[in-house]
Short mmCIF file of C-alpha atoms in Angstrom, two decimals:
data_model
loop_
_atom_site.label_atom_id
_atom_site.label_comp_id
_atom_site.label_asym_id
_atom_site.label_seq_id
_atom_site.Cartn_x
_atom_site.Cartn_y
_atom_site.Cartn_z
CA MET A 492 68.36 122.07 -96.20
CA GLN A 493 69.68 119.74 -98.91
CA LYS A 494 69.74 116.02 -98.04
CA ALA A 495 71.31 113.08 -99.86
CA VAL A 496 71.31 109.31 -99.48
CA ALA A 497 73.55 106.99 -101.48
CA LEU A 498 72.58 103.39 -102.11
CA LYS A 499 74.67 100.42 -103.19
CA TYR A 500 73.08 97.59 -105.12
CA ASP A 501 75.13 94.49 -105.93
CA TYR A 502 72.30 92.34 -107.37
CA THR A 503 72.54 89.79 -104.53
CA LYS A 504 70.40 91.47 -101.89
CA ALA A 505 68.35 94.60 -101.36
CA PRO A 506 70.06 97.97 -101.90
CA THR A 507 71.86 99.25 -98.81
CA VAL A 508 72.54 102.75 -97.51
CA VAL A 509 76.24 103.55 -97.95
CA ALA A 510 76.20 107.32 -97.30
CA LYS A 511 73.76 109.91 -96.05
CA GLY A 512 73.87 113.47 -94.87
CA SER A 513 72.52 116.97 -95.06
CA GLY A 514 73.93 120.38 -95.90
CA GLN A 515 77.61 120.31 -96.87
CA LEU A 516 77.82 116.54 -96.44
CA ALA A 517 74.90 116.08 -98.85
CA GLU A 518 76.64 118.33 -101.36
CA LYS A 519 79.83 116.25 -101.02
CA ILE A 520 77.91 112.98 -101.51
CA MET A 521 76.37 114.36 -104.70
CA ALA A 522 79.70 115.73 -105.94
CA VAL A 523 81.39 112.34 -105.47
CA ALA A 524 78.50 110.66 -107.29
CA LYS A 525 78.82 113.07 -110.24
CA GLU A 526 82.61 112.58 -110.37
CA ASN A 527 82.03 108.83 -110.63
CA ASN A 528 79.23 109.06 -113.20
CA VAL A 529 76.64 107.80 -110.75
CA MET A 530 73.11 108.81 -111.64
CA LEU A 531 71.46 111.25 -109.25
CA HIS A 532 67.74 111.04 -108.68
CA GLN A 533 65.90 113.79 -106.84
CA SER A 534 62.93 112.73 -104.77
CA PRO A 535 62.59 114.60 -101.47
CA GLU A 536 60.00 112.15 -100.19
CA LEU A 537 62.19 109.12 -100.90
CA VAL A 538 65.27 110.80 -99.40
CA GLU A 539 63.30 111.54 -96.23
CA MET A 540 62.35 107.87 -95.88
CA LEU A 541 65.82 106.58 -96.75
CA SER A 542 67.56 109.02 -94.40
CA THR A 543 65.91 107.32 -91.43
CA LEU A 544 67.90 104.14 -92.19
CA GLU A 545 71.29 103.41 -90.68
CA LEU A 546 74.47 103.10 -92.75
CA GLY A 547 74.75 99.54 -94.02
CA GLU A 548 71.04 98.90 -93.58
CA GLU A 549 69.03 97.39 -96.43
CA ILE A 550 66.08 99.37 -97.72
CA PRO A 551 62.73 98.16 -96.36
CA GLU A 552 60.46 96.05 -98.52
CA ALA A 553 57.98 98.93 -98.73
CA LEU A 554 60.51 100.88 -100.83
CA TYR A 555 61.53 98.04 -103.18
CA LEU A 556 59.27 99.13 -106.04
CA ALA A 557 60.25 102.82 -105.91
CA VAL A 558 63.98 102.03 -105.78
CA ALA A 559 63.69 99.28 -108.41
CA GLU A 560 62.10 101.74 -110.84
CA ILE A 561 64.99 104.17 -110.32
CA ILE A 562 67.58 101.42 -110.81
CA ALA A 563 65.83 100.20 -113.97
CA PHE A 564 65.71 103.76 -115.32
CA ALA A 565 69.42 104.25 -114.59
CA HIS A 566 70.26 101.03 -116.43
CA SER A 567 68.19 102.07 -119.44
CA LEU A 568 70.12 105.35 -119.59
CA LYS A 569 73.45 103.52 -119.49
CA GLU A 570 72.39 101.24 -122.33
CA THR A 571 71.48 104.18 -124.57
CA GLN A 572 74.91 105.75 -123.99
CA TRP A 573 76.76 102.81 -125.55
#
């Protein structure tokens, strides 16, 4: 079954979980992200770990590096589009 987790990062604290779900809810989360030009990253292992967090919860320190690499990659893509 498809799963999705959406993170928010405002540069002041660790990224937080703002949406998560499986099945139809996961599809809706991804559709909203695409509609808003939010980069989607597929990593089943990372989604499994992030889906254990509660809404509004910051990611644990153990995931900082993995999430930081994704954020940095997303920013590099945005810069090449300008």
